[in-house]
Short mmCIF file of C-alpha atoms in Angstrom, two decimals:
data_model
loop_
_atom_site.label_atom_id
_atom_site.label_comp_id
_atom_site.label_asym_id
_atom_site.label_seq_id
_atom_site.Cartn_x
_atom_site.Cartn_y
_atom_site.Cartn_z
CA MET I 1 -8.09 24.22 -179.45
CA THR I 2 -9.12 20.49 -179.84
CA THR I 3 -10.39 18.77 -176.68
CA LEU I 4 -8.95 15.38 -176.38
CA PHE I 5 -11.11 12.49 -174.63
CA ASN I 6 -9.72 9.48 -172.93
CA LEU I 7 -12.53 7.33 -174.18
CA PRO I 8 -12.36 3.52 -173.65
CA SER I 9 -10.56 1.45 -176.30
CA ARG I 10 -13.48 -0.94 -176.52
CA LEU I 11 -17.17 -0.83 -176.00
CA LEU I 12 -18.39 -3.22 -173.37
CA SER I 13 -21.80 -4.78 -173.37
CA GLY I 14 -24.79 -3.93 -171.37
CA VAL I 15 -26.75 -0.84 -170.65
CA CYS I 16 -28.06 0.26 -167.26
CA THR I 17 -30.98 2.53 -168.07
CA TRP I 18 -32.85 4.56 -165.59
CA THR I 19 -35.34 1.86 -165.26
CA THR I 20 -32.64 -0.63 -164.24
CA LEU I 21 -32.77 -2.56 -161.12
CA CYS I 22 -29.08 -2.85 -160.99
CA ARG I 23 -28.13 -1.80 -157.38
CA THR I 24 -24.55 -2.97 -156.91
CA GLN I 25 -21.53 -4.23 -158.74
CA ARG I 26 -22.68 -7.69 -157.94
CA SER I 27 -26.04 -7.21 -159.69
CA CYS I 28 -24.33 -5.21 -162.57
CA SER I 29 -21.24 -7.38 -162.90
CA HIS I 30 -20.89 -6.18 -166.64
CA ALA I 31 -20.31 -2.70 -165.24
CA THR I 32 -16.56 -2.79 -164.62
CA GLU I 33 -15.49 0.25 -166.84
CA GLU I 34 -17.19 3.63 -167.49
CA ALA I 35 -17.59 5.15 -170.77
CA ARG I 36 -16.99 9.05 -170.01
CA PRO I 37 -18.16 10.98 -173.04
CA ASN I 38 -19.02 14.61 -172.30
CA SER I 39 -21.67 14.79 -174.94
CA TYR I 40 -23.33 13.10 -177.81
CA ASN I 41 -20.41 14.04 -180.04
CA ALA I 42 -17.84 12.46 -177.70
CA LEU I 43 -19.28 9.08 -177.73
CA LYS I 44 -19.82 9.37 -181.55
CA LEU I 45 -16.10 10.09 -181.76
CA GLU I 46 -15.52 6.83 -179.99
CA LEU I 47 -17.65 4.81 -182.41
CA ASP I 48 -15.81 6.47 -185.44
CA SER I 49 -12.31 6.32 -184.22
CA PRO I 50 -10.10 3.23 -184.37
CA ALA I 51 -8.35 4.07 -181.02
CA ASN I 52 -8.65 6.30 -178.05
CA GLY I 53 -5.50 6.57 -176.14
CA SER I 54 -5.10 10.20 -175.33
CA ASN I 55 -5.43 11.88 -171.86
CA LEU I 56 -9.02 13.04 -170.91
CA SER I 57 -7.60 16.23 -169.40
CA GLN I 58 -4.22 17.55 -168.80
CA ASP I 59 -5.24 18.78 -165.24
CA ILE I 60 -8.10 16.69 -163.98
CA PRO I 61 -7.14 13.03 -163.35
CA SER I 62 -8.99 10.54 -165.36
CA TYR I 63 -9.83 8.80 -162.03
CA VAL I 64 -12.21 11.66 -161.25
CA PHE I 65 -14.47 10.72 -164.14
CA ASP I 66 -14.00 6.99 -163.53
CA PHE I 67 -15.65 7.45 -160.16
CA ALA I 68 -18.13 10.19 -160.96
CA PRO I 69 -21.46 9.90 -159.25
CA LEU I 70 -24.69 8.75 -160.95
CA VAL I 71 -27.91 10.52 -159.69
CA HIS I 72 -31.20 9.05 -159.39
CA LEU I 73 -33.67 11.87 -159.68
CA TYR I 74 -37.12 11.43 -158.17
CA SER I 75 -39.71 9.77 -160.51
CA GLY I 76 -42.38 12.32 -159.56
CA GLU I 77 -40.10 15.29 -159.62
CA LYS I 78 -41.59 18.64 -160.80
CA PHE I 79 -38.50 20.78 -160.71
CA TRP I 80 -35.58 19.24 -162.68
CA PRO I 81 -31.91 20.26 -163.27
CA CYS I 82 -31.41 23.65 -164.89
CA ASP I 83 -28.82 25.41 -166.83
CA ILE I 84 -27.32 28.15 -164.80
CA ALA I 85 -26.86 30.39 -168.07
CA GLU I 86 -30.54 29.95 -168.93
CA HIS I 87 -31.42 30.89 -165.25
CA LEU I 88 -29.89 34.20 -165.72
CA GLU I 89 -32.08 35.00 -168.66
CA HIS I 90 -35.05 35.04 -166.27
CA VAL I 91 -33.94 36.98 -163.38
CA THR I 92 -33.20 40.58 -162.46
CA PRO I 93 -30.50 41.52 -159.77
CA ASN I 94 -31.95 43.18 -156.92
CA LEU I 95 -30.18 44.85 -153.98
CA ASN I 96 -32.40 43.45 -151.33
CA TYR I 97 -35.77 44.29 -152.78
CA THR I 98 -34.73 47.20 -155.07
CA PRO I 99 -34.11 46.36 -158.87
CA MET I 100 -30.56 47.27 -160.00
CA ARG I 101 -30.93 47.21 -163.62
CA ALA I 102 -33.61 46.76 -166.40
CA THR I 103 -34.80 43.41 -167.22
CA SER I 104 -33.60 43.88 -170.73
CA ASP I 105 -29.99 44.24 -169.63
CA THR I 106 -27.96 41.14 -170.51
CA LEU I 107 -26.90 39.13 -167.45
CA LYS I 108 -24.49 36.47 -168.36
CA LEU I 109 -22.04 33.96 -166.67
CA THR I 110 -19.18 36.12 -167.96
CA ASN I 111 -20.19 39.24 -166.24
CA LEU I 112 -22.14 38.01 -163.18
CA ASP I 113 -19.21 38.96 -160.78
CA LYS I 114 -19.61 42.57 -161.60
CA LEU I 115 -22.58 42.68 -159.38
CA ASN I 116 -20.07 42.51 -156.43
CA LYS I 117 -19.35 46.18 -156.82
CA TYR I 118 -22.76 46.86 -155.07
CA ASP I 119 -21.90 46.53 -151.45
CA ARG I 120 -19.46 43.62 -152.36
CA GLY I 121 -22.42 41.58 -153.65
CA ARG I 122 -23.57 40.40 -150.24
CA PHE I 123 -27.19 41.72 -150.49
CA VAL I 124 -27.66 41.05 -154.20
CA TYR I 125 -30.40 38.59 -155.11
CA LEU I 126 -31.11 37.33 -158.65
CA THR I 127 -34.87 37.89 -158.38
CA SER I 128 -37.29 36.13 -160.80
CA ASN I 129 -38.98 38.20 -163.50
CA ASP I 130 -42.07 35.97 -163.24
CA ASP I 131 -44.33 35.08 -160.40
CA VAL I 132 -42.93 31.82 -159.28
CA GLU I 133 -46.26 30.64 -158.04
CA GLU I 134 -47.39 30.33 -161.71
CA ARG I 135 -44.53 27.91 -162.24
CA PRO I 136 -43.10 29.09 -165.57
CA ASP I 137 -41.33 26.56 -167.68
CA TRP I 138 -37.94 27.66 -167.10
CA LEU I 139 -38.47 27.17 -163.37
CA GLU I 140 -39.42 23.60 -163.80
CA GLY I 141 -36.71 22.64 -166.18
CA GLU I 142 -38.70 19.66 -167.56
CA LYS I 143 -36.74 19.76 -170.84
CA ASN I 144 -33.63 18.87 -168.86
CA ILE I 145 -34.88 15.38 -167.77
CA PRO I 146 -32.12 13.15 -168.63
CA ASN I 147 -32.63 11.04 -171.57
CA ASP I 148 -32.86 7.36 -171.95
CA PRO I 149 -29.28 6.26 -172.35
CA GLU I 150 -30.18 3.28 -174.56
CA GLU I 151 -32.10 5.64 -176.91
CA MET I 152 -29.08 7.96 -177.15
CA TYR I 153 -26.76 5.06 -178.08
CA ASN I 154 -29.11 3.79 -180.77
CA ARG I 155 -29.12 7.20 -182.28
CA LEU I 156 -25.30 7.40 -182.19
CA LEU I 157 -25.29 4.00 -183.96
CA ARG I 158 -27.65 5.42 -186.74
CA ASP I 159 -25.48 8.59 -187.15
CA ARG I 160 -22.07 7.17 -187.14
CA LYS I 161 -19.74 8.15 -190.06
CA ASP I 162 -18.45 4.57 -190.90
CA PRO I 163 -21.53 2.28 -191.22
CA GLN I 164 -19.16 -0.65 -192.12
CA LYS I 165 -17.31 -0.40 -188.84
CA PRO I 166 -17.88 -3.48 -186.76
CA MET I 167 -20.01 -2.92 -183.76
CA PRO I 168 -20.14 -4.55 -180.36
CA ALA I 169 -21.62 -7.98 -180.43
CA ASP I 170 -24.92 -7.02 -178.83
CA GLY I 171 -25.04 -3.51 -180.30
CA THR I 172 -24.87 -1.74 -176.98
CA ALA I 173 -22.18 0.47 -175.23
CA GLN I 174 -21.71 0.80 -171.53
CA ILE I 175 -23.83 3.89 -170.88
CA HIS I 176 -25.24 3.79 -167.42
CA GLY I 177 -27.13 7.15 -167.04
CA GLY I 178 -28.88 9.59 -169.32
CA ARG I 179 -27.58 13.13 -170.48
CA SER I 180 -29.19 16.26 -169.26
CA ASP I 181 -29.03 19.45 -171.27
CA ALA I 182 -28.42 21.16 -167.94
CA PRO I 183 -24.70 21.17 -167.38
CA ALA I 184 -23.39 20.09 -163.94
CA VAL I 185 -20.40 21.79 -162.47
CA LEU I 186 -17.34 19.91 -161.48
CA VAL I 187 -14.72 21.57 -159.19
CA VAL I 188 -11.61 19.72 -158.39
CA VAL I 189 -9.53 20.84 -155.28
CA ASN I 190 -5.98 19.47 -154.74
CA LYS I 191 -5.58 19.50 -150.96
CA GLY I 192 -2.01 18.15 -150.98
CA ASN I 193 -0.58 15.04 -149.48
CA GLY I 194 -2.25 12.92 -152.08
CA ILE I 195 -5.66 14.27 -151.15
CA LEU I 196 -7.90 15.47 -153.99
CA ASP I 197 -11.57 16.55 -153.67
CA ALA I 198 -13.93 16.26 -156.67
CA PHE I 199 -16.92 18.47 -155.90
CA TRP I 200 -19.97 17.78 -158.26
CA PHE I 201 -22.53 20.56 -158.15
CA PHE I 202 -25.99 20.40 -159.42
CA PHE I 203 -28.31 23.41 -160.03
CA TYR I 204 -32.01 23.75 -159.93
CA SER I 205 -33.99 26.82 -160.68
CA TYR I 206 -36.53 26.19 -157.86
CA ASN I 207 -36.56 24.38 -154.51
CA LEU I 208 -40.00 23.14 -153.35
CA GLY I 209 -40.24 22.85 -149.61
CA ASN I 210 -41.55 20.14 -147.64
CA LEU I 211 -45.01 19.84 -145.96
CA VAL I 212 -45.69 19.60 -142.32
CA PHE I 213 -49.37 19.36 -141.30
CA ASN I 214 -50.13 20.26 -144.96
CA VAL I 215 -48.20 23.52 -144.51
CA ARG I 216 -45.18 24.01 -146.78
CA PHE I 217 -41.91 25.58 -145.76
CA GLY I 218 -38.78 26.56 -147.31
CA ASN I 219 -39.40 27.31 -150.89
CA HIS I 220 -36.68 29.30 -152.77
CA VAL I 221 -35.70 30.33 -156.21
CA GLY I 222 -32.30 28.82 -157.13
CA ASP I 223 -30.85 25.67 -155.57
CA TRP I 224 -27.32 24.31 -155.46
CA GLU I 225 -26.71 20.80 -154.22
CA HIS I 226 -23.47 18.94 -154.31
CA CYS I 227 -21.70 15.64 -153.79
CA LEU I 228 -17.97 15.27 -152.82
CA VAL I 229 -15.95 12.34 -153.77
CA ARG I 230 -12.50 12.41 -151.83
CA PHE I 231 -9.52 10.62 -153.35
CA GLN I 232 -6.36 9.53 -151.50
CA HIS I 233 -3.48 8.74 -153.91
CA GLY I 234 -5.90 8.17 -156.73
CA LYS I 235 -8.25 6.07 -154.88
CA PRO I 236 -11.81 6.99 -153.79
CA LYS I 237 -12.04 7.06 -149.96
CA TYR I 238 -15.15 8.98 -148.84
CA VAL I 239 -18.32 10.41 -150.38
CA PHE I 240 -20.16 13.43 -148.82
CA LEU I 241 -23.79 14.15 -149.68
CA SER I 242 -25.29 17.65 -149.04
CA GLU I 243 -28.66 17.67 -147.29
CA HIS I 244 -30.07 21.06 -146.64
CA TYR I 245 -27.77 22.77 -144.28
CA PHE I 246 -26.14 19.51 -143.24
CA GLY I 247 -25.15 16.36 -144.84
CA GLN I 248 -23.86 12.69 -144.46
CA ALA I 249 -20.39 11.21 -145.21
CA TYR I 250 -19.72 7.61 -146.15
CA THR I 251 -16.84 5.48 -147.05
CA TYR I 252 -16.61 4.78 -150.70
CA GLU I 253 -16.96 1.04 -150.05
CA ALA I 254 -20.30 1.58 -148.14
CA VAL I 255 -22.22 3.40 -150.89
CA GLU I 256 -24.22 1.89 -153.70
CA LYS I 257 -22.50 1.53 -157.01
CA ILE I 258 -23.01 0.77 -160.54
CA GLY I 259 -19.76 -0.60 -161.63
CA LYS I 260 -17.38 1.49 -159.58
CA ARG I 261 -19.30 4.71 -159.75
CA PRO I 262 -21.29 5.86 -156.67
CA VAL I 263 -25.09 6.09 -156.87
CA ILE I 264 -26.80 8.82 -155.08
CA TYR I 265 -30.59 9.93 -154.72
CA SER I 266 -32.06 13.34 -155.24
CA ALA I 267 -35.04 14.12 -153.00
CA VAL I 268 -38.31 15.33 -154.61
CA GLY I 269 -38.58 19.07 -154.57
CA THR I 270 -35.71 20.00 -152.17
CA HIS I 271 -33.13 17.97 -154.13
CA ALA I 272 -31.28 17.06 -151.01
CA MET I 273 -28.88 14.14 -151.62
CA TYR I 274 -29.08 10.79 -149.96
CA ALA I 275 -27.26 7.39 -150.31
CA ILE I 276 -30.54 5.22 -150.43
CA PRO I 277 -34.06 5.46 -151.58
CA GLY I 278 -36.86 5.86 -149.36
CA ARG I 279 -38.06 8.30 -146.60
CA HIS I 280 -35.55 10.46 -144.81
CA PRO I 281 -36.73 12.44 -141.72
CA TYR I 282 -34.70 15.57 -140.61
CA ILE I 283 -34.75 18.39 -137.97
CA LEU I 284 -38.26 17.59 -136.62
CA PRO I 285 -39.12 14.46 -134.41
CA LEU I 286 -41.59 11.60 -135.41
CA GLY I 287 -40.62 12.21 -139.07
CA LEU I 288 -42.90 15.29 -139.64
CA LEU I 289 -40.37 16.92 -141.90
CA HIS I 290 -38.94 14.41 -144.30
CA ASP I 291 -37.52 14.06 -147.80
CA GLN I 292 -38.47 11.25 -150.25
CA THR I 293 -36.20 9.59 -152.83
CA ASP I 294 -36.55 6.76 -155.29
CA ARG I 295 -35.07 5.20 -158.37
CA GLY I 296 -36.22 7.64 -160.79
CA PRO I 297 -34.51 8.81 -164.04
CA LEU I 298 -30.81 8.02 -163.64
CA TRP I 299 -28.60 11.09 -164.51
CA ASP I 300 -24.99 10.87 -165.52
CA PRO I 301 -23.67 14.39 -164.85
CA ALA I 302 -20.34 13.49 -166.45
CA LEU I 303 -21.92 13.53 -169.89
CA ASN I 304 -22.46 17.26 -169.66
CA THR I 305 -20.58 19.34 -167.24
CA HIS I 306 -18.34 22.51 -166.76
CA THR I 307 -15.00 21.29 -165.36
CA TYR I 308 -12.70 23.45 -163.22
CA ILE I 309 -9.62 23.42 -161.20
CA TYR I 310 -9.69 25.44 -157.82
CA ASN I 311 -6.95 26.37 -155.52
CA HIS I 312 -8.44 26.91 -152.21
CA THR I 313 -5.68 28.90 -150.67
CA SER I 314 -5.32 31.53 -153.42
CA ASP I 315 -9.05 31.50 -154.25
CA HIS I 316 -8.28 31.06 -157.94
CA LEU I 317 -10.48 28.96 -160.20
CA SER I 318 -9.46 27.90 -163.87
CA ALA I 319 -11.25 26.13 -166.53
CA SER I 320 -9.86 22.64 -167.11
CA THR I 321 -8.50 21.66 -170.41
CA PHE I 322 -11.40 19.24 -170.78
CA THR I 323 -13.83 22.28 -170.99
CA PRO I 324 -11.31 25.09 -171.69
CA HIS I 325 -13.95 27.74 -172.57
CA ALA I 326 -16.05 27.24 -169.57
CA PRO I 327 -16.89 30.72 -167.96
CA ILE I 328 -15.16 31.67 -164.76
CA GLU I 329 -16.71 34.88 -163.73
CA TRP I 330 -19.97 33.55 -162.39
CA PHE I 331 -18.17 31.63 -159.66
CA TYR I 332 -17.08 34.75 -157.94
CA PHE I 333 -20.57 36.30 -157.62
CA ASN I 334 -20.92 36.93 -153.87
CA GLY I 335 -24.79 37.18 -153.92
CA HIS I 336 -27.69 34.87 -153.99
CA TRP I 337 -29.05 32.91 -156.86
CA GLY I 338 -32.69 33.55 -156.07
CA ASP I 339 -35.16 35.96 -154.60
CA LYS I 340 -34.97 37.40 -151.10
CA PHE I 341 -37.48 35.96 -148.84
CA TYR I 342 -40.77 37.75 -149.48
CA PRO I 343 -42.05 40.16 -146.82
CA LEU I 344 -45.15 39.11 -144.87
CA ASP I 345 -47.29 41.52 -146.69
CA ASP I 346 -46.63 39.66 -149.91
CA ASP I 347 -49.61 37.31 -150.55
CA ARG I 348 -47.10 34.48 -151.38
CA GLN I 349 -45.56 34.59 -148.11
CA TYR I 350 -46.46 33.17 -144.62
CA MET I 351 -44.65 32.41 -141.38
CA PHE I 352 -45.63 29.70 -138.90
CA ALA I 353 -43.62 28.68 -135.76
CA GLY I 354 -40.73 30.95 -136.89
CA GLN I 355 -40.47 29.12 -140.33
CA TYR I 356 -41.13 30.94 -143.66
CA HIS I 357 -42.90 29.70 -146.72
CA TYR I 358 -40.31 31.32 -148.90
CA VAL I 359 -36.67 31.97 -147.84
CA ASN I 360 -33.64 33.35 -149.33
CA GLY I 361 -32.10 31.92 -152.50
CA PRO I 362 -28.70 30.28 -151.93
CA LEU I 363 -25.13 31.36 -152.49
CA GLY I 364 -23.06 29.59 -154.96
CA PRO I 365 -20.46 26.83 -154.94
CA ARG I 366 -17.55 29.12 -153.87
CA TRP I 367 -19.43 29.22 -150.45
CA LYS I 368 -19.62 25.41 -149.96
CA HIS I 369 -16.50 25.30 -147.92
CA LEU I 370 -14.26 24.06 -150.75
CA GLY I 371 -11.19 24.15 -148.63
CA ARG I 372 -12.65 21.81 -145.94
CA ARG I 373 -10.03 19.55 -144.25
CA LYS I 374 -12.75 17.15 -143.19
CA VAL I 375 -15.02 15.48 -145.71
CA CYS I 376 -17.97 16.99 -143.99
CA GLN I 377 -19.09 20.49 -144.66
CA GLY I 378 -19.37 21.87 -141.13
CA ARG I 379 -17.01 23.67 -138.93
CA TYR I 380 -13.84 22.13 -138.07
CA GLU I 381 -14.89 21.71 -134.36
CA ASP I 382 -18.05 20.04 -135.53
CA PRO I 383 -17.96 16.18 -135.46
CA CYS I 384 -17.71 14.55 -138.87
CA VAL I 385 -19.28 11.10 -138.70
CA VAL I 386 -18.37 8.95 -141.67
CA HIS I 387 -20.71 5.89 -141.99
CA ASN I 388 -19.22 2.60 -143.22
CA TRP I 389 -22.59 1.01 -143.95
CA LEU I 390 -25.94 1.68 -145.44
CA PRO I 391 -29.13 0.99 -143.46
CA PRO I 392 -31.75 -1.36 -145.16
CA GLU I 393 -34.18 1.45 -144.39
CA ARG I 394 -33.73 4.89 -142.90
CA SER I 395 -32.85 3.97 -139.23
CA PHE I 396 -31.19 7.33 -138.31
CA GLU I 397 -32.14 10.95 -138.54
CA ASP I 398 -29.84 13.33 -140.12
CA VAL I 399 -28.14 15.58 -137.55
CA GLY I 400 -27.05 18.98 -138.80
CA TRP I 401 -24.78 21.66 -137.56
CA GLU I 402 -25.68 25.19 -136.55
CA GLY I 403 -26.13 27.32 -139.66
CA GLU I 404 -28.64 29.32 -141.74
CA GLY I 405 -30.33 28.77 -145.02
CA GLU I 406 -28.99 26.04 -147.32
CA GLY I 407 -25.45 25.68 -145.69
CA GLU I 408 -23.88 28.72 -147.15
CA ASP I 409 -24.52 31.73 -144.66
CA TRP I 410 -22.12 30.73 -141.98
CA LYS I 411 -21.58 32.65 -138.89
CA GLY I 412 -17.90 32.14 -138.62
CA ASP I 413 -15.22 32.90 -141.27
CA GLU I 414 -13.41 29.61 -141.53
CA ARG I 415 -15.76 28.48 -144.27
CA ASP I 416 -15.65 31.85 -146.13
CA PRO I 417 -13.85 31.77 -149.31
CA PRO I 418 -10.28 33.00 -148.80
CA GLY I 419 -10.85 35.86 -151.36
CA VAL I 420 -13.42 37.49 -148.90
CA ARG I 421 -11.88 36.70 -145.51
CA GLU I 422 -9.54 39.80 -145.79
CA MET I 423 -12.52 42.07 -146.58
CA GLU I 424 -13.17 44.59 -143.73
CA ASN I 425 -16.48 44.10 -142.05
CA TRP I 426 -17.64 41.28 -144.39
CA ARG I 427 -19.63 39.66 -141.57
#
């Protein structure tokens, strides 16, 4: 099956690379349309084709990609985006602390759900084959640092099929962020009444916790973060950013943009998502526990992503026609994407004031309350404050809702996927 791309009919001038100082549509006035290639070859198709008028996807509206977020990763990051398929090559499923299969057995995205036959997957942990304290390469994901978009475009120009074809006046295309070799995950949920939620999920093989009095808390293997862009009748209305086991919601008009695409910031180590660069205190008073963001490499997740359609009432996921061969089975894995917290007799573990150095790995995207009515991730009775402004610097602390871990192990059942709510004694 040939994938059809709805690429722009013309190449506009100007490139905002990750070193750009562009912050808003005003300062990047040329950034009014977005090129949406899913890969190097997609943009190459644009250069070599006389016209591009086909639909990007038969089931994901093109406006989802028009308003896809751009992510500033931290300039001093040590743990970069990772490929979920490669992550599986370096882990062994454990039932709590007991290995369930030989490390040589093949674990794939297409068979991960089979682990649910062990106590429905609740206590299955994808446990690292390596000592994570030694920081193996696969854990750090350095090879997945987004490339320089201008360099990518220049390579496209060198490799295009028709060297005689006229090029844009200044030899540049409108590419704002770099491509990472680690695919993002896009899950689109139609809520009815003109409401459509576009969840962008980002995976990292390791979460490095923050320091308090030079003591580090909250490390874990596997890390899922997400950004939600909510549309109403095809127009972006709200943006939600996940931050640990809470998050912040904003109106679309409030957030920073390049062209019309929201710009978000990933915190160093924890990868929590914020709307501005700087220091972000949470939980503890006096800023003792805080995240840090800056204008590091700019990542365009739309350049490489698995794309899906999810029915939140039937718990049915299908690959979109944009990536028709994207695997499905991994989505239904009920277990954890990393190690179980290490016991205190493990040299890597310690506890102080009730907080552990290493905590459980997270559950996957299916457990991020995809059927939420409010744009916020919390319980329905919890308040959902939507900010219509960005502070010049961090002037408020994040307020979370009661929960465990990274926002997935909820006490109640309203945020459980519908496919597990009916299971007896699930909680």
